[in-house]
Amino acid sequence: MGMNWHVVVDNMPILAKGALLTLELTAGAVAIGVIIGLFMALARLSKRKVVRAGAIAYIDFFRGTPLLVQIFLVYFGIPMLLKWQTMPDNYQYTAGILAMGLNSGAYIAEIFRAGIQSIDRGQTEAARSLGMTQAQALRYVILPQAFKRTIPPLGNEFIALLKDSSLLSIIAIQELFYTGKIIVGRTYQPLPMYLAVALYYLVMTQLIAQWVAYMERRLGKNDLG
Amino acid sequence: MILVKDLHKYFGKLEVLKGINCHIKEKEVVVVIGPSGSGKSTFLRCLNKLEEPTRGEITVDGIPLNSDVNVNAIRREVGMVFQRFNLFPHMTALENIILAPEVVRKTNKAEARKNGMELLAKVGLYDKADEYPDRLSGGQQQRVAIARALAMKPKIMLFDEATSALDPEMVGEVLSVMKDLAREGMTMVVVTHEMGFAREVGDRVIFMDEGIIMEEGKPNEVFENPKNPRTQAFLSKIL
Ligand SMILES: Nc1ncnc2c1ncn2[C@@H]1O[C@H](COP(=O)(O)OP(=O)(O)OP(=O)(O)O)[C@@H](O)[C@H]1O
Ligand SMILES: [Mg+2]
């Protein structure tokens, strides 16, 4: 079987479409993950034991089990819990983003927790001594500083999730990897096609890394606090 | 103004404050001295409830500190200045000062800024309003921190070794702001090693050691004729 690099050139646009979907799914999941992560990080740091235990259970579960299993749990779990007879059109996208969002929420929770804990205790004390409530101290003093420090690890999480999103091919989401697989099935050119797929992933992860580095420089200008 | 009765504080099994009694009157400037680890900071931090007393009673401006309800109300009346400034690094000097008035006292922005600029002028930093803390010297940062505490219009100011982290040449500028405050009649509790300050503006000196008040009195009495052997030993080391 000879190598046919034309296949790659011919299928560039279709792969690009898959890559765009990969990017969108990942961005959606990270957005959900940031919201979940923020609440879970705060819960994790709560003084109340029950709240803390709940957050720990959540974080441990999603970090301690495979994303692939979580995708199936969500994908098959929701219809069962909601007693759907049939799955709505395009349901796999919702399930896929949700599963990845739940998963990254656990990782981002730990990123935020580390960020919050890295802020000097004196900052909270200064805020509290001025009469701010715990919530006000968090909102105006701690989180703005913590967010800045979490940009690099958040970028890493974005990149890790972008790569892991190839797992969504298992529920027939036509993201980048799935698209490549289909083309291979049609053309019998696995090596050139998967190399092209890998290259697309690489370009995306590199771009994200650059963007994160840029954000970090821009936000870090005023203080290294 | 501040009434402390039989205050005890434990950190785990370690008893850091072993029954403090004292009464700080309005407009009084009380200087707290004592060796490292004697509990000075802990005592100060109990006065605005940054530390929870284990036992005992504290009343600030007529409000008992025991009830959890009004912790923030107390803190609004009691300003605190820290050894390491603790300015908010992501905000300019002026933003540092107006944050609490805006979010805690709900002062409108224009008024908060006006007050903030007046306070900056008072501490000699009118032209540094838009600088971030990392662009200010230690002495300037500490003066902003004092202005920040004053912006809440507190009735009492607590200073915990406000000049200890400063290079020697900057100590004077911070002390002079503190002296001005004392002269204006602010009620102050000042933990410091600056004996000159204690003599000049202190109404009373409290010597703390091992979690209790060993000796107290007028600065001259305590410095010239310390009665307690521990006070004598401490003073002979630092004077
Ligand atoms: N959060 C804490 N947890 C445990 N122990 C503490 C805590 N804060 C203070 N201590 C201990 O309590 C004792 C008194 O500390 P404190 O800071 O009040 O002393 P200090 O008189 O202010 O000393 P310094 O002059 O060094 O500032 C010390 O032994 C200290 O190690
Ligand atoms: Mg201390």
mmCIF file with all atom_site columns, C-alpha atoms in Angstrom, chain B residues 56-143:
data_model
loop_
_atom_site.group_PDB
_atom_site.id
_atom_site.type_symbol
_atom_site.label_atom_id
_atom_site.label_alt_id
_atom_site.label_comp_id
_atom_site.label_asym_id
_atom_site.label_entity_id
_atom_site.label_seq_id
_atom_site.pdbx_PDB_ins_code
_atom_site.Cartn_x
_atom_site.Cartn_y
_atom_site.Cartn_z
_atom_site.occupancy
_atom_site.B_iso_or_equiv
_atom_site.pdbx_formal_charge
_atom_site.auth_seq_id
_atom_site.auth_comp_id
_atom_site.auth_asym_id
_atom_site.auth_atom_id
_atom_site.pdbx_PDB_model_num
ATOM 1  C CA . GLY B 1 56  ? -12.308 36.327 78.618 1.00 0.00 ? 56  GLY B CA 1
ATOM 2  C CA . GLU B 1 57  ? -14.189 39.462 77.694 1.00 0.00 ? 57  GLU B CA 1
ATOM 3  C CA . ILE B 1 58  ? -13.339 42.273 75.341 1.00 0.00 ? 58  ILE B CA 1
ATOM 4  C CA . THR B 1 59  ? -15.517 45.334 74.939 1.00 0.00 ? 59  THR B CA 1
ATOM 5  C CA . VAL B 1 60  ? -14.705 47.821 72.216 1.00 0.00 ? 60  VAL B CA 1
ATOM 6  C CA . ASP B 1 61  ? -16.513 51.146 72.198 1.00 0.00 ? 61  ASP B CA 1
ATOM 7  C CA . GLY B 1 62  ? -19.264 49.625 74.317 1.00 0.00 ? 62  GLY B CA 1
ATOM 8  C CA . ILE B 1 63  ? -19.777 46.605 72.052 1.00 0.00 ? 63  ILE B CA 1
ATOM 9  C CA . PRO B 1 64  ? -18.897 43.220 73.557 1.00 0.00 ? 64  PRO B CA 1
ATOM 10 C CA . LEU B 1 65  ? -16.787 41.191 71.136 1.00 0.00 ? 65  LEU B CA 1
ATOM 11 C CA . ASN B 1 66  ? -18.256 37.881 72.186 1.00 0.00 ? 66  ASN B CA 1
ATOM 12 C CA . SER B 1 67  ? -21.263 37.878 69.906 1.00 0.00 ? 67  SER B CA 1
ATOM 13 C CA . ASP B 1 68  ? -20.376 36.817 66.396 1.00 0.00 ? 68  ASP B CA 1
ATOM 14 C CA . VAL B 1 69  ? -22.968 39.124 64.933 1.00 0.00 ? 69  VAL B CA 1
ATOM 15 C CA . ASN B 1 70  ? -21.023 42.336 64.878 1.00 0.00 ? 70  ASN B CA 1
ATOM 16 C CA . VAL B 1 71  ? -17.480 41.286 64.050 1.00 0.00 ? 71  VAL B CA 1
ATOM 17 C CA . ASN B 1 72  ? -17.463 43.394 60.921 1.00 0.00 ? 72  ASN B CA 1
ATOM 18 C CA . ALA B 1 73  ? -19.032 46.294 62.774 1.00 0.00 ? 73  ALA B CA 1
ATOM 19 C CA . ILE B 1 74  ? -16.174 46.169 65.274 1.00 0.00 ? 74  ILE B CA 1
ATOM 20 C CA . ARG B 1 75  ? -13.554 45.937 62.586 1.00 0.00 ? 75  ARG B CA 1
ATOM 21 C CA . ARG B 1 76  ? -14.959 49.039 60.925 1.00 0.00 ? 76  ARG B CA 1
ATOM 22 C CA . GLU B 1 77  ? -14.242 51.009 64.086 1.00 0.00 ? 77  GLU B CA 1
ATOM 23 C CA . VAL B 1 78  ? -10.799 49.539 64.667 1.00 0.00 ? 78  VAL B CA 1
ATOM 24 C CA . GLY B 1 79  ? -8.111  50.191 62.080 1.00 0.00 ? 79  GLY B CA 1
ATOM 25 C CA . MET B 1 80  ? -5.043  47.998 61.937 1.00 0.00 ? 80  MET B CA 1
ATOM 26 C CA . VAL B 1 81  ? -1.583  48.531 60.489 1.00 0.00 ? 81  VAL B CA 1
ATOM 27 C CA . PHE B 1 82  ? 0.639   45.516 59.931 1.00 0.00 ? 82  PHE B CA 1
ATOM 28 C CA . GLN B 1 83  ? 4.356   44.980 60.029 1.00 0.00 ? 83  GLN B CA 1
ATOM 29 C CA . ARG B 1 84  ? 4.397   43.881 56.394 1.00 0.00 ? 84  ARG B CA 1
ATOM 30 C CA . PHE B 1 85  ? 2.002   46.589 55.129 1.00 0.00 ? 85  PHE B CA 1
ATOM 31 C CA . ASN B 1 86  ? -0.288  44.104 53.367 1.00 0.00 ? 86  ASN B CA 1
ATOM 32 C CA . LEU B 1 87  ? -1.284  46.551 50.667 1.00 0.00 ? 87  LEU B CA 1
ATOM 33 C CA . PHE B 1 88  ? -3.336  45.032 47.864 1.00 0.00 ? 88  PHE B CA 1
ATOM 34 C CA . PRO B 1 89  ? -0.748  44.686 45.086 1.00 0.00 ? 89  PRO B CA 1
ATOM 35 C CA . HIS B 1 90  ? -3.262  44.708 42.233 1.00 0.00 ? 90  HIS B CA 1
ATOM 36 C CA . MET B 1 91  ? -4.570  48.149 43.155 1.00 0.00 ? 91  MET B CA 1
ATOM 37 C CA . THR B 1 92  ? -3.075  51.621 43.085 1.00 0.00 ? 92  THR B CA 1
ATOM 38 C CA . ALA B 1 93  ? -2.453  53.518 46.301 1.00 0.00 ? 93  ALA B CA 1
ATOM 39 C CA . LEU B 1 94  ? -5.744  55.372 45.936 1.00 0.00 ? 94  LEU B CA 1
ATOM 40 C CA . GLU B 1 95  ? -7.673  52.217 45.042 1.00 0.00 ? 95  GLU B CA 1
ATOM 41 C CA . ASN B 1 96  ? -6.249  50.531 48.132 1.00 0.00 ? 96  ASN B CA 1
ATOM 42 C CA . ILE B 1 97  ? -7.612  53.360 50.217 1.00 0.00 ? 97  ILE B CA 1
ATOM 43 C CA . ILE B 1 98  ? -11.099 53.672 48.730 1.00 0.00 ? 98  ILE B CA 1
ATOM 44 C CA . LEU B 1 99  ? -11.929 49.967 48.429 1.00 0.00 ? 99  LEU B CA 1
ATOM 45 C CA . ALA B 1 100 ? -13.217 49.437 51.951 1.00 0.00 ? 100 ALA B CA 1
ATOM 46 C CA . PRO B 1 101 ? -15.153 52.728 52.180 1.00 0.00 ? 101 PRO B CA 1
ATOM 47 C CA . GLU B 1 102 ? -16.872 51.804 48.926 1.00 0.00 ? 102 GLU B CA 1
ATOM 48 C CA . VAL B 1 103 ? -17.728 48.186 49.572 1.00 0.00 ? 103 VAL B CA 1
ATOM 49 C CA . VAL B 1 104 ? -18.128 48.264 53.351 1.00 0.00 ? 104 VAL B CA 1
ATOM 50 C CA . ARG B 1 105 ? -19.403 51.752 54.105 1.00 0.00 ? 105 ARG B CA 1
ATOM 51 C CA . LYS B 1 106 ? -21.078 52.135 50.689 1.00 0.00 ? 106 LYS B CA 1
ATOM 52 C CA . THR B 1 107 ? -19.574 55.584 50.274 1.00 0.00 ? 107 THR B CA 1
ATOM 53 C CA . ASN B 1 108 ? -20.072 56.832 46.736 1.00 0.00 ? 108 ASN B CA 1
ATOM 54 C CA . LYS B 1 109 ? -17.043 56.800 44.512 1.00 0.00 ? 109 LYS B CA 1
ATOM 55 C CA . ALA B 1 110 ? -16.555 60.550 44.171 1.00 0.00 ? 110 ALA B CA 1
ATOM 56 C CA . GLU B 1 111 ? -16.669 61.110 47.901 1.00 0.00 ? 111 GLU B CA 1
ATOM 57 C CA . ALA B 1 112 ? -14.436 58.126 48.618 1.00 0.00 ? 112 ALA B CA 1
ATOM 58 C CA . ARG B 1 113 ? -11.881 59.438 46.144 1.00 0.00 ? 113 ARG B CA 1
ATOM 59 C CA . LYS B 1 114 ? -12.009 62.904 47.641 1.00 0.00 ? 114 LYS B CA 1
ATOM 60 C CA . ASN B 1 115 ? -11.446 61.528 51.139 1.00 0.00 ? 115 ASN B CA 1
ATOM 61 C CA . GLY B 1 116 ? -8.775  59.209 49.798 1.00 0.00 ? 116 GLY B CA 1
ATOM 62 C CA . MET B 1 117 ? -6.836  62.077 48.214 1.00 0.00 ? 117 MET B CA 1
ATOM 63 C CA . GLU B 1 118 ? -7.092  64.059 51.451 1.00 0.00 ? 118 GLU B CA 1
ATOM 64 C CA . LEU B 1 119 ? -5.683  61.119 53.366 1.00 0.00 ? 119 LEU B CA 1
ATOM 65 C CA . LEU B 1 120 ? -2.869  60.696 50.868 1.00 0.00 ? 120 LEU B CA 1
ATOM 66 C CA . ALA B 1 121 ? -2.056  64.368 51.308 1.00 0.00 ? 121 ALA B CA 1
ATOM 67 C CA . LYS B 1 122 ? -2.104  63.882 55.057 1.00 0.00 ? 122 LYS B CA 1
ATOM 68 C CA . VAL B 1 123 ? 0.513   61.119 54.847 1.00 0.00 ? 123 VAL B CA 1
ATOM 69 C CA . GLY B 1 124 ? 2.517   63.114 52.303 1.00 0.00 ? 124 GLY B CA 1
ATOM 70 C CA . LEU B 1 125 ? 1.771   60.980 49.269 1.00 0.00 ? 125 LEU B CA 1
ATOM 71 C CA . TYR B 1 126 ? -0.696  63.066 47.296 1.00 0.00 ? 126 TYR B CA 1
ATOM 72 C CA . ASP B 1 127 ? 1.348   62.636 44.111 1.00 0.00 ? 127 ASP B CA 1
ATOM 73 C CA . LYS B 1 128 ? 1.547   58.835 44.484 1.00 0.00 ? 128 LYS B CA 1
ATOM 74 C CA . ALA B 1 129 ? -2.190  58.191 44.189 1.00 0.00 ? 129 ALA B CA 1
ATOM 75 C CA . ASP B 1 130 ? -1.901  56.228 40.953 1.00 0.00 ? 130 ASP B CA 1
ATOM 76 C CA . GLU B 1 131 ? 1.211   54.221 41.782 1.00 0.00 ? 131 GLU B CA 1
ATOM 77 C CA . TYR B 1 132 ? 1.028   50.520 42.421 1.00 0.00 ? 132 TYR B CA 1
ATOM 78 C CA . PRO B 1 133 ? 2.504   49.310 45.719 1.00 0.00 ? 133 PRO B CA 1
ATOM 79 C CA . ASP B 1 134 ? 5.522   47.659 44.108 1.00 0.00 ? 134 ASP B CA 1
ATOM 80 C CA . ARG B 1 135 ? 6.561   51.069 42.814 1.00 0.00 ? 135 ARG B CA 1
ATOM 81 C CA . LEU B 1 136 ? 6.571   52.551 46.326 1.00 0.00 ? 136 LEU B CA 1
ATOM 82 C CA . SER B 1 137 ? 9.275   52.340 48.968 1.00 0.00 ? 137 SER B CA 1
ATOM 83 C CA . GLY B 1 138 ? 8.570   50.495 52.215 1.00 0.00 ? 138 GLY B CA 1
ATOM 84 C CA . GLY B 1 139 ? 7.983   53.713 54.080 1.00 0.00 ? 139 GLY B CA 1
ATOM 85 C CA . GLN B 1 140 ? 5.605   54.966 51.412 1.00 0.00 ? 140 GLN B CA 1
ATOM 86 C CA . GLN B 1 141 ? 3.741   51.665 51.394 1.00 0.00 ? 141 GLN B CA 1
ATOM 87 C CA . GLN B 1 142 ? 3.292   51.789 55.124 1.00 0.00 ? 142 GLN B CA 1
ATOM 88 C CA . ARG B 1 143 ? 2.000   55.342 54.943 1.00 0.00 ? 143 ARG B CA 1
#
